[in-house]
Short mmCIF file of C-alpha atoms in Angstrom, two decimals:
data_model
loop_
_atom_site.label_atom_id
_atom_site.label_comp_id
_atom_site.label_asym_id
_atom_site.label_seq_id
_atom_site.Cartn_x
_atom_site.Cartn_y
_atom_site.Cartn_z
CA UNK O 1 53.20 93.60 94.99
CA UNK O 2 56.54 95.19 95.01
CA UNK O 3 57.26 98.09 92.12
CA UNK O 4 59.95 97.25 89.78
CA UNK O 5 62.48 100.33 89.33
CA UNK O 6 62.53 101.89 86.27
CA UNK O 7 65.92 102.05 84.52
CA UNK O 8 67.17 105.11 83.00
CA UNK O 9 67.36 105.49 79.41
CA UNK O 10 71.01 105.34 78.22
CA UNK O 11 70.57 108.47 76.95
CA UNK O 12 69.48 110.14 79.58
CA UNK O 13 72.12 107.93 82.07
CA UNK O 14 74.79 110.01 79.97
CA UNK O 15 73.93 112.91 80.63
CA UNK O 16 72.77 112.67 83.68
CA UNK O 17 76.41 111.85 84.65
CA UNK O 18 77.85 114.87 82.06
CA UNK O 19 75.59 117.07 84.49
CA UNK O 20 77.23 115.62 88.08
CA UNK O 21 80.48 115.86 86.11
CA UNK O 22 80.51 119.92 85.30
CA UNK O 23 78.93 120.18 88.85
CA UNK O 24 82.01 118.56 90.18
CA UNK O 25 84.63 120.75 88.02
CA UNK O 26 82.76 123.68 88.55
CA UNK O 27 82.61 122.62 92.84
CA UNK O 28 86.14 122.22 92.38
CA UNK O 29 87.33 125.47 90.96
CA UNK O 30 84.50 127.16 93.19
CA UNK O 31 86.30 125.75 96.79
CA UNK O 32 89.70 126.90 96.01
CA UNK O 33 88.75 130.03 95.34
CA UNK O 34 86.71 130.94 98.04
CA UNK O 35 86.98 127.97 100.75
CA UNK O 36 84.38 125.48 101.18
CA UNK O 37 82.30 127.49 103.58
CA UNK O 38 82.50 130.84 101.96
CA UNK O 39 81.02 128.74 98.32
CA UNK O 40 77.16 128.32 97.70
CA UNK O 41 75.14 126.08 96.02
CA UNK O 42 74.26 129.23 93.58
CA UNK O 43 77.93 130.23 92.75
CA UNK O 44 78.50 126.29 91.75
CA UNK O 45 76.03 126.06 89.87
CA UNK O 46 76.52 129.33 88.08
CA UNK O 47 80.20 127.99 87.31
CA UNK O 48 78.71 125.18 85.80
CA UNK O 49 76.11 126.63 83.92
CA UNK O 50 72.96 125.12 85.42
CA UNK O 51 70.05 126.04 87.93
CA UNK O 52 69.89 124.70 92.03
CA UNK O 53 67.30 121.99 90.19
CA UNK O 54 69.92 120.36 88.50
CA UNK O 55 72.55 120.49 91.44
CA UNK O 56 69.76 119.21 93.90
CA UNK O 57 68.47 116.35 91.63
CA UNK O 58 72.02 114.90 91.63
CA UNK O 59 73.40 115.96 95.06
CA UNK O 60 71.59 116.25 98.33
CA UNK O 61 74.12 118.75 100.24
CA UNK O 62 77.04 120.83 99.43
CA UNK O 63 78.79 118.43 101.57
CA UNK O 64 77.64 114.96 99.77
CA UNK O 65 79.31 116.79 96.72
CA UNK O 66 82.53 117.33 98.59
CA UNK O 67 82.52 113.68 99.31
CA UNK O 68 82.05 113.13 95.93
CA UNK O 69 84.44 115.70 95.08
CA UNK O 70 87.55 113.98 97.36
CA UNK O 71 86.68 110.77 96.01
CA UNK O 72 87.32 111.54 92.75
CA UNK O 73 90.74 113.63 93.33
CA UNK O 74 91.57 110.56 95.03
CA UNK O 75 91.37 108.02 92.26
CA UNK O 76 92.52 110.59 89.51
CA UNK O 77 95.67 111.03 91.47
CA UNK O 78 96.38 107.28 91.56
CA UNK O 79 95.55 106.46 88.30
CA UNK O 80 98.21 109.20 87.22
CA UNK O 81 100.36 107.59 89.16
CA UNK O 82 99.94 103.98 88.17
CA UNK O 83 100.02 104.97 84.33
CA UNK O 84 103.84 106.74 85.31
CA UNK O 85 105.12 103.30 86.84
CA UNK O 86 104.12 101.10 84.25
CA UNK O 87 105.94 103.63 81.37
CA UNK O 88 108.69 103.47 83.97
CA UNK O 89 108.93 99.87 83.76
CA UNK O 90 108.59 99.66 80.64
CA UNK O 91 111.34 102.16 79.74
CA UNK O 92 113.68 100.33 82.07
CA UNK O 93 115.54 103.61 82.66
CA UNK O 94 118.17 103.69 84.65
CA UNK O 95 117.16 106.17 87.53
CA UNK O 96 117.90 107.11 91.09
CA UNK O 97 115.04 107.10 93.76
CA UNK O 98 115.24 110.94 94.03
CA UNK O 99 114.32 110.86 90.31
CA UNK O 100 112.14 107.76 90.33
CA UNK O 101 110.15 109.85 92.79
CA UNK O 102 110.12 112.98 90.95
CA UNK O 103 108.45 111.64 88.07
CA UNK O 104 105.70 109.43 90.09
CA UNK O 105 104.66 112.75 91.83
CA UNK O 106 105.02 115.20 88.92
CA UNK O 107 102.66 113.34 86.81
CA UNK O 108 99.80 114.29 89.66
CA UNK O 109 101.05 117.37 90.44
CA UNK O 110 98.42 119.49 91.36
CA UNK O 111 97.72 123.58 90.09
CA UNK O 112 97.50 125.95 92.71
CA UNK O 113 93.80 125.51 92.77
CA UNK O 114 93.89 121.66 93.55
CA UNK O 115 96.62 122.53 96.24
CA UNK O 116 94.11 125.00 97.82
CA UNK O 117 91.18 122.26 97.47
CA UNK O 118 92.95 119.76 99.03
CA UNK O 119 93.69 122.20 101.76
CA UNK O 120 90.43 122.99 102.78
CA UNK O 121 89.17 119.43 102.56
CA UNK O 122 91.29 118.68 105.11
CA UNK O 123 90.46 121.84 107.21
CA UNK O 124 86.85 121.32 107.08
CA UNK O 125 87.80 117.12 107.79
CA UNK O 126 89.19 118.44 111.22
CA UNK O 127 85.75 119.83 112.15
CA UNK O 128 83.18 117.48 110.72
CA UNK O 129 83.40 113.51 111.67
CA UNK O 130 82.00 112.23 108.96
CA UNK O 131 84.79 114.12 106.36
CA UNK O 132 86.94 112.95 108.47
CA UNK O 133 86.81 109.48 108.34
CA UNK O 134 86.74 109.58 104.63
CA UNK O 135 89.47 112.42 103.92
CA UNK O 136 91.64 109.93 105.93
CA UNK O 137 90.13 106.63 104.11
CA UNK O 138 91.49 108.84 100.99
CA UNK O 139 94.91 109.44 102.45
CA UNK O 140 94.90 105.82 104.09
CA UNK O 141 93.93 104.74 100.00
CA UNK O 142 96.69 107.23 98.57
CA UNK O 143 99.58 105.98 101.01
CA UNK O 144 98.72 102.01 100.38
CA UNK O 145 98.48 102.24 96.33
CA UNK O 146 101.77 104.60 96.18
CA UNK O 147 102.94 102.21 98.83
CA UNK O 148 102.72 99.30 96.31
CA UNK O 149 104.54 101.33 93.45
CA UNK O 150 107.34 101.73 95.50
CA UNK O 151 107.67 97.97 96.19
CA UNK O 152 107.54 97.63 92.72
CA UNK O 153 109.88 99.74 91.65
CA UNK O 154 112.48 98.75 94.55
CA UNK O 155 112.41 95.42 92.98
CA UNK O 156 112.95 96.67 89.61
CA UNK O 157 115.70 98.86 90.06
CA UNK O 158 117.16 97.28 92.81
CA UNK O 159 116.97 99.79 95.76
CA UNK O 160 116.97 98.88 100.07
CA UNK O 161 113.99 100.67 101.48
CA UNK O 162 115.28 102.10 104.95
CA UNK O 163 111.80 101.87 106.18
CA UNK O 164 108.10 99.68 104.82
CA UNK O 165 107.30 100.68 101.96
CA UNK O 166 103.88 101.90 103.52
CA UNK O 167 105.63 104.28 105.55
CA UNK O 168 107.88 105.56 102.84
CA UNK O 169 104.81 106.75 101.26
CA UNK O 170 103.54 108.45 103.56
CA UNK O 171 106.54 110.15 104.65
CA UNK O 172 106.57 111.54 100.49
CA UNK O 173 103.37 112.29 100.12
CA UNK O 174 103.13 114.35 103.53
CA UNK O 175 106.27 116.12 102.39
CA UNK O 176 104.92 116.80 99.06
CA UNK O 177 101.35 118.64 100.62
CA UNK O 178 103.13 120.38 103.25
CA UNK O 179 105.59 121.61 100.90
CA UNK O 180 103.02 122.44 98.26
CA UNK O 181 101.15 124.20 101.01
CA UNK O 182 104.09 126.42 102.14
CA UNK O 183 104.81 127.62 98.72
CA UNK O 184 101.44 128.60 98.56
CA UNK O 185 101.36 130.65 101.36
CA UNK O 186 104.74 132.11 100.30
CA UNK O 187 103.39 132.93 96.91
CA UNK O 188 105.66 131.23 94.37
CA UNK O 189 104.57 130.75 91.31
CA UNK O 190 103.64 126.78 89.83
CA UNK O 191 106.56 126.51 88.62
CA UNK O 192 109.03 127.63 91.24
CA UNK O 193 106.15 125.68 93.64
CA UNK O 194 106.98 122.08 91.26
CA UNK O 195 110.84 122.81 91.58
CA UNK O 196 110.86 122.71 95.18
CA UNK O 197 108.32 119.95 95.82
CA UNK O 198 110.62 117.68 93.75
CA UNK O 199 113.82 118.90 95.77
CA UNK O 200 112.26 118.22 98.90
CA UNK O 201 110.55 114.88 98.07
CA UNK O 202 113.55 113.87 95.87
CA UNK O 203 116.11 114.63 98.97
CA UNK O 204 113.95 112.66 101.75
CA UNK O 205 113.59 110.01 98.62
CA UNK O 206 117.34 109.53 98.72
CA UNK O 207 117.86 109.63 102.12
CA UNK O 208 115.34 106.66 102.72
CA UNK O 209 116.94 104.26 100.25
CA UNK O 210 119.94 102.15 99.93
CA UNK O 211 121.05 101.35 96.56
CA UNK O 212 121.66 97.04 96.47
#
């Protein structure tokens, strides 16, 4: 006779999840301090406030938490980013694609510390297979939804993409983590980092379209 699982209480569902949850955050704040090989399982969960029990009875590795981790950057990004073009429709502003583009990618701009995560995510992706194929599932995801924005937005304000729309997002996006990267490195601050994201990915923006 076959055992029937036992469901979790709701209770204990809840915070079960609240526990992965600070576990992620703290993961998060952990890697872009001190790069994903450099971080242990001890300094995460010391961020976070619990003991290697609580990390191990909800992960299995470091690394099936980074998974986790990229996921969830992933759809937190695009669900930014889908909130921005419905107010933007809504509005019915009348804006340029340098500025339509600005806004999309300021509302998920990342801090310096989600800059450096997504940095060594795909550092580590370009030594371990298995990252790989899902850092690039991410950016494959990322380029497709913003993809579809564009589309919609052409349409609503009435803009000739030079190139697919597919393409044109993944010519921006690159642009934007490149450029995010480089201030980094040259130390600027957030803000001066922001200001020069948007006047790189609000130039390229321009040069790709043709108003109608």
């Amino acid at each position: 006779m076959t055992d029937t699982p036992v469901a979790e209480a709701p209770g204990t569902s809840r915070r079960r999840e609240a526990t992965r949850q600070k576990l992620l955050d703290a993961a998060a704040l952990v890697f872009a301090e001190v790069g994903l090989d450099a971080a242990s399982v001890e300094a995460i969960c010391e961020r976070a406030g619990f003991t290697r029990g609580a990390f191990y009875s909800n992960f299995e590795t470091k690394d099936e938490l980074m998974l986790a981790l990229t996921e969830q950057v992933a759809g937190e990004k695009i669900d930014d980013v889908a909130a921005r073009v419905a107010q933007l429709q809504e509005r019915g502003e009348d804006l340029d694609p340098g500025a339509l583009v600005r806004q999309l990618l300021d509302v998920a701009f990342d801090k310096k510390h989600g800059v450096l995560l997504t940095s060594e995510i795909r550092t580590r992706a370009m030594r371990d297979q298995r990252l790989a194929q899902t850092y690039i599932a991410w950016q494959l995801g990322m380029v497709e939804r913003v993809g579809s924005f564009i589309e919609e937005l052409a349409d609503t304000y009435r803009f000739r993409l030079r190139v697919p729309a597919q393409e044109f997002a993944g010519l921006i996006l690159q642009t934007w983590e490149d450029t995010s990267a480089f201030a980094i490195m040259s130390g600027l601050s957030v803000a001066d980092m922001r200001e020069l994201v948007n006047e790189r990915t609000a130039r390229l923006a321009t040069a790709l379209v043709d108003p109608l």
